[in-house]
mmCIF file of C-alpha atoms in Angstrom:
data_model
loop_
_atom_site.group_PDB
_atom_site.id
_atom_site.type_symbol
_atom_site.label_atom_id
_atom_site.label_comp_id
_atom_site.label_asym_id
_atom_site.label_seq_id
_atom_site.Cartn_x
_atom_site.Cartn_y
_atom_site.Cartn_z
ATOM 1 C CA MET J 4 55.586 69.972 63.772
ATOM 2 C CA GLY J 5 55.520 73.574 64.343
ATOM 3 C CA LEU J 6 54.990 75.263 67.641
ATOM 4 C CA PRO J 7 51.659 76.171 68.568
ATOM 5 C CA THR J 8 50.609 79.621 68.391
ATOM 6 C CA GLY J 9 51.037 81.110 71.890
ATOM 7 C CA ASN J 10 54.014 78.936 72.160
ATOM 8 C CA ARG J 11 56.170 80.749 69.241
ATOM 9 C CA ALA J 12 54.901 84.235 70.905
ATOM 10 C CA GLY J 13 56.246 83.117 74.193
ATOM 11 C CA ALA J 14 59.313 81.787 72.428
ATOM 12 C CA ARG J 15 59.926 85.459 70.445
ATOM 13 C CA LEU J 16 59.154 87.913 74.025
ATOM 14 C CA THR J 17 62.466 85.356 75.284
ATOM 15 C CA ARG J 18 64.640 86.122 72.677
ATOM 16 C CA MET J 19 63.520 89.752 72.848
ATOM 17 C CA LYS J 20 63.838 90.189 76.470
ATOM 18 C CA PRO J 21 67.638 91.913 76.785
ATOM 19 C CA GLU J 22 70.222 90.472 78.216
ATOM 20 C CA PRO J 23 72.938 92.118 81.376
ATOM 21 C CA SER J 24 75.590 92.951 80.445
ATOM 22 C CA ALA J 25 79.257 91.814 80.370
ATOM 23 C CA TYR J 26 79.674 94.025 83.384
ATOM 24 C CA VAL J 27 76.733 93.128 85.235
ATOM 25 C CA ARG J 28 77.465 89.492 84.384
ATOM 26 C CA ASN J 29 80.327 89.760 86.426
ATOM 27 C CA LEU J 30 79.122 91.662 89.836
ATOM 28 C CA PRO J 31 79.079 89.538 93.236
ATOM 29 C CA ILE J 32 75.144 88.999 92.511
ATOM 30 C CA GLY J 33 73.611 87.206 95.573
ATOM 31 C CA GLU J 34 76.761 87.164 98.171
ATOM 32 C CA GLN J 35 77.764 89.421 100.973
ATOM 33 C CA LEU J 36 79.967 91.791 100.412
ATOM 34 C CA SER J 37 82.680 93.326 102.223
ATOM 35 C CA LEU J 38 83.651 97.348 103.202
ATOM 36 C CA PRO J 39 87.196 97.694 101.607
ATOM 37 C CA ALA J 40 89.890 99.511 104.334
ATOM 38 C CA GLU J 41 90.331 102.168 101.935
ATOM 39 C CA GLY J 42 86.228 102.645 100.824
ATOM 40 C CA ILE J 43 84.849 105.504 101.268
ATOM 41 C CA PRO J 44 83.749 104.614 104.516
ATOM 42 C CA GLY J 45 86.962 104.864 105.621
ATOM 43 C CA TRP J 46 86.593 108.680 104.999
ATOM 44 C CA GLU J 47 86.629 111.488 106.729
ATOM 45 C CA ILE J 48 83.576 113.121 104.743
ATOM 46 C CA PHE J 49 81.213 109.916 105.135
ATOM 47 C CA PRO J 50 78.676 110.899 107.774
ATOM 48 C CA PHE J 51 78.488 107.639 109.668
ATOM 49 C CA GLU J 52 79.766 105.504 111.868
ATOM 50 C CA SER J 53 81.862 102.867 109.584
ATOM 51 C CA ASP J 54 81.418 99.324 112.915
ATOM 52 C CA GLY J 55 78.512 97.625 112.194
ATOM 53 C CA LEU J 56 78.090 98.764 108.662
ATOM 54 C CA ARG J 57 76.657 96.065 106.418
ATOM 55 C CA VAL J 58 76.983 96.496 101.883
ATOM 56 C CA LYS J 59 73.429 95.393 100.834
ATOM 57 C CA VAL J 60 73.177 91.648 98.234
ATOM 58 C CA LEU J 61 72.950 93.190 94.795
ATOM 59 C CA ARG J 62 69.960 91.747 93.552
ATOM 60 C CA GLU J 63 69.922 90.430 90.065
ATOM 61 C CA PRO J 64 68.944 93.460 87.157
ATOM 62 C CA THR J 65 65.607 94.850 86.800
ATOM 63 C CA LEU J 66 65.582 93.883 82.562
ATOM 64 C CA PRO J 67 64.542 96.367 80.276
ATOM 65 C CA GLU J 68 64.176 98.881 83.278
ATOM 66 C CA PRO J 69 61.162 100.565 84.174
ATOM 67 C CA PRO J 70 60.268 103.725 82.294
ATOM 68 C CA ARG J 71 61.151 107.381 83.868
ATOM 69 C CA GLU J 72 58.358 109.675 84.421
ATOM 70 C CA GLY J 73 58.281 111.767 80.911
ATOM 71 C CA GLU J 74 60.021 108.824 79.513
ATOM 72 C CA ALA J 75 56.566 109.182 76.881
ATOM 73 C CA GLY J 76 57.093 112.356 76.137
ATOM 74 C CA PRO J 77 55.960 116.023 77.876
ATOM 75 C CA HIS J 78 51.981 114.646 77.896
ATOM 76 C CA GLU J 79 53.605 112.730 81.026
ATOM 77 C CA CYS J 80 56.062 114.536 82.369
ATOM 78 C CA GLY J 81 55.773 116.483 85.457
ATOM 79 C CA ALA J 82 58.666 118.951 84.898
ATOM 80 C CA CYS J 83 56.747 120.925 81.935
ATOM 81 C CA GLN J 84 53.289 120.286 83.205
ATOM 82 C CA THR J 85 54.017 122.532 86.249
ATOM 83 C CA VAL J 86 53.709 126.423 85.248
ATOM 84 C CA ASP J 87 56.458 129.097 85.383
ATOM 85 C CA GLU J 88 55.167 131.188 88.388
ATOM 86 C CA GLN J 89 55.972 127.073 90.614
ATOM 87 C CA PHE J 90 59.905 128.165 89.389
ATOM 88 C CA LEU J 91 62.245 130.367 91.007
ATOM 89 C CA TRP J 92 63.593 132.281 88.010
ATOM 90 C CA THR J 93 62.832 131.357 84.041
ATOM 91 C CA ASP J 94 63.470 132.717 80.690
ATOM 92 C CA GLU J 95 62.895 131.894 77.381
ATOM 93 C CA HIS J 96 64.933 128.294 77.141
ATOM 94 C CA TRP J 97 65.704 127.543 81.142
ATOM 95 C CA ARG J 98 63.951 127.594 83.704
ATOM 96 C CA LEU J 99 65.051 126.738 87.770
ATOM 97 C CA LYS J 100 63.290 124.947 90.886
ATOM 98 C CA GLY J 101 63.521 126.159 93.893
ATOM 99 C CA PHE J 102 61.873 123.562 97.080
ATOM 100 C CA ALA J 103 59.660 124.840 99.112
ATOM 101 C CA GLU J 104 60.509 122.913 102.569
ATOM 102 C CA PRO J 105 63.141 123.879 104.080
ATOM 103 C CA ALA J 106 66.258 121.067 103.481
ATOM 104 C CA ALA J 107 69.255 120.989 105.173
ATOM 105 C CA LEU J 108 71.279 122.657 103.382
ATOM 106 C CA PRO J 109 72.268 126.105 103.234
ATOM 107 C CA ALA J 110 70.795 125.779 99.380
ATOM 108 C CA MET J 111 69.489 123.624 96.668
ATOM 109 C CA VAL J 112 68.011 124.414 93.667
ATOM 110 C CA MET J 113 67.383 122.598 89.767
ATOM 111 C CA LEU J 114 68.251 124.029 86.599
ATOM 112 C CA GLN J 115 65.811 122.664 83.528
ATOM 113 C CA PRO J 116 65.734 122.605 80.599
ATOM 114 C CA ARG J 117 61.977 124.776 79.327
ATOM 115 C CA GLY J 118 61.678 121.972 76.592
ATOM 116 C CA HIS J 119 61.524 117.745 76.883
ATOM 117 C CA HIS J 120 65.192 117.240 76.391
ATOM 118 C CA ASP J 121 67.541 114.972 78.535
ATOM 119 C CA LEU J 122 71.390 115.570 77.873
ATOM 120 C CA HIS J 123 71.740 113.622 75.369
ATOM 121 C CA ASP J 124 69.319 115.083 73.260
ATOM 122 C CA LEU J 125 69.660 118.280 74.243
ATOM 123 C CA PRO J 126 69.236 120.925 71.275
ATOM 124 C CA PRO J 127 73.053 122.087 70.150
ATOM 125 C CA GLU J 128 71.684 125.955 70.852
ATOM 126 C CA ARG J 129 70.778 125.254 74.532
ATOM 127 C CA ALA J 130 73.381 122.699 74.600
ATOM 128 C CA ALA J 131 75.933 125.260 74.103
ATOM 129 C CA GLU J 132 74.195 127.326 76.736
ATOM 130 C CA LEU J 133 74.366 124.587 80.014
ATOM 131 C CA GLY J 134 77.926 125.612 80.691
ATOM 132 C CA GLY J 135 77.288 129.897 80.820
ATOM 133 C CA MET J 136 73.568 129.095 82.576
ATOM 134 C CA LEU J 137 75.723 126.649 85.618
ATOM 135 C CA GLN J 138 77.767 129.582 86.371
ATOM 136 C CA ARG J 139 74.670 131.830 86.176
ATOM 137 C CA VAL J 140 72.989 130.002 88.299
ATOM 138 C CA GLU J 141 76.651 129.174 90.448
ATOM 139 C CA ARG J 142 76.837 133.158 90.686
ATOM 140 C CA ALA J 143 73.190 133.156 91.776
ATOM 141 C CA VAL J 144 73.170 130.446 95.135
ATOM 142 C CA MET J 145 76.931 132.198 96.072
ATOM 143 C CA SER J 146 75.711 135.973 96.845
ATOM 144 C CA VAL J 147 73.460 134.036 99.585
ATOM 145 C CA GLY J 148 76.383 134.395 101.308
ATOM 146 C CA GLY J 149 78.221 131.644 103.914
ATOM 147 C CA ILE J 150 78.754 128.747 101.385
ATOM 148 C CA SER J 151 82.307 127.765 99.985
ATOM 149 C CA ARG J 152 81.894 125.234 97.074
ATOM 150 C CA VAL J 153 78.197 124.559 95.149
ATOM 151 C CA HIS J 154 78.021 120.707 93.787
ATOM 152 C CA VAL J 155 76.688 120.289 90.648
ATOM 153 C CA ASN J 156 75.027 116.897 89.940
ATOM 154 C CA LYS J 157 72.888 115.467 87.024
ATOM 155 C CA TRP J 158 71.242 111.750 88.045
ATOM 156 C CA GLY J 159 68.216 111.706 86.244
ATOM 157 C CA ASP J 160 66.945 108.315 87.105
ATOM 158 C CA GLY J 161 63.723 108.930 87.815
ATOM 159 C CA GLY J 162 62.415 111.644 85.266
ATOM 160 C CA ALA J 163 63.371 112.166 81.838
ATOM 161 C CA HIS J 164 63.628 115.940 81.438
ATOM 162 C CA LEU J 165 66.672 116.929 81.871
ATOM 163 C CA HIS J 166 67.403 118.362 85.176
ATOM 164 C CA MET J 167 70.718 119.582 87.279
ATOM 165 C CA TRP J 168 71.240 119.664 90.881
ATOM 166 C CA LEU J 169 73.590 122.859 92.199
ATOM 167 C CA ILE J 170 73.706 121.882 96.187
ATOM 168 C CA GLY J 171 75.711 124.467 98.017
ATOM 169 C CA ARG J 172 78.481 123.561 100.903
ATOM 170 C CA PRO J 173 78.478 125.533 103.857
ATOM 171 C CA GLU J 174 81.887 127.223 104.567
ATOM 172 C CA GLY J 175 84.031 125.494 106.609
ATOM 173 C CA MET J 176 82.620 122.319 107.610
ATOM 174 C CA MET J 177 84.835 120.467 106.236
ATOM 175 C CA GLN J 178 83.237 117.261 107.216
ATOM 176 C CA LEU J 179 80.866 118.145 104.488
ATOM 177 C CA ARG J 180 83.246 118.162 101.679
ATOM 178 C CA GLY J 181 82.573 115.449 97.905
ATOM 179 C CA SER J 182 80.507 113.610 97.307
ATOM 180 C CA CYS J 183 79.122 112.276 100.411
ATOM 181 C CA LEU J 184 77.130 116.221 100.808
ATOM 182 C CA VAL J 185 73.962 115.286 99.990
ATOM 183 C CA ILE J 186 73.983 112.429 102.303
ATOM 184 C CA TRP J 187 75.162 114.694 105.521
ATOM 185 C CA GLY J 188 71.958 116.509 103.856
ATOM 186 C CA ASP J 189 69.955 113.648 105.042
ATOM 187 C CA VAL J 190 70.972 113.544 108.608
ATOM 188 C CA LEU J 191 71.479 117.328 109.361
ATOM 189 C CA PRO J 192 68.331 119.648 110.860
ATOM 190 C CA LYS J 193 66.421 121.295 108.609
ATOM 191 C CA VAL J 194 67.116 125.495 107.948
ATOM 192 C CA GLU J 195 64.484 127.894 109.849
ATOM 193 C CA ALA J 196 61.983 128.330 107.031
ATOM 194 C CA GLY J 197 61.888 131.741 106.592
ATOM 195 C CA VAL J 198 66.120 131.753 105.919
ATOM 196 C CA TRP J 199 65.179 129.459 103.129
ATOM 197 C CA ALA J 200 62.777 131.519 101.794
ATOM 198 C CA GLU J 201 64.496 134.912 102.028
ATOM 199 C CA THR J 202 67.110 132.149 100.705
ATOM 200 C CA ASN J 203 64.808 130.848 97.585
ATOM 201 C CA ARG J 204 64.319 134.973 97.167
ATOM 202 C CA ARG J 205 67.862 135.760 97.171
ATOM 203 C CA VAL J 206 69.036 133.463 94.201
ATOM 204 C CA ALA J 207 65.684 134.056 91.993
ATOM 205 C CA HIS J 208 66.946 138.146 92.253
ATOM 206 C CA ALA J 209 70.419 137.645 91.389
ATOM 207 C CA MET J 210 69.232 135.274 88.160
ATOM 208 C CA ALA J 211 66.960 137.784 86.811
ATOM 209 C CA GLU J 212 69.882 140.270 87.279
ATOM 210 C CA GLY J 213 71.471 138.668 84.499
ATOM 211 C CA GLY J 214 68.069 138.468 82.420
ATOM 212 C CA GLY J 215 64.926 136.635 83.124
ATOM 213 C CA THR J 216 62.146 136.597 85.572
ATOM 214 C CA ALA J 217 62.489 135.774 89.344
ATOM 215 C CA HIS J 218 58.676 134.374 90.763
ATOM 216 C CA VAL J 219 59.523 134.833 94.115
#
């Protein structure tokens, strides 16, 4: 005797649900973890004292993952809906986003392709340009002065439209080196608004020296 129609549909949905990968199945989900003595909390660049810190318990995986902004296409993508005038700089294929509200680090911008693509489906022509564009943005950020390194990051967990973060690390601040720079950005005092606006303007005009249009 066959399953009732509703039960058959439920069984199909159960079979279709993604299974956690072997890596995820081997994680200590739900267990209390300890801080390794050689781990990042013991590094000089870690912003917090390790005494009293506790590792969060891993939760069960969420499968399938919820869609990111723009996953369904450009019609629901905030980056695609933003007009050029709200960017620091644009050209035919690329746009450089700044932030009106000051951050705590000396410079922070975001490079995006004009077309609605993530890194894995970036057209070959744009992919060939990406390295040169990152160089241009780094030089523009460095031109502000007082910046020793520019950190380049791609996370992409929130939006499906490719966005590369470029963040200036202040010269001489050796504690801010490495992967904890953005965490320091959460706890340091914000840059003064006028200085931040001038930084955005200088980055935009440095980009425009190589072509394209500055919008500030």
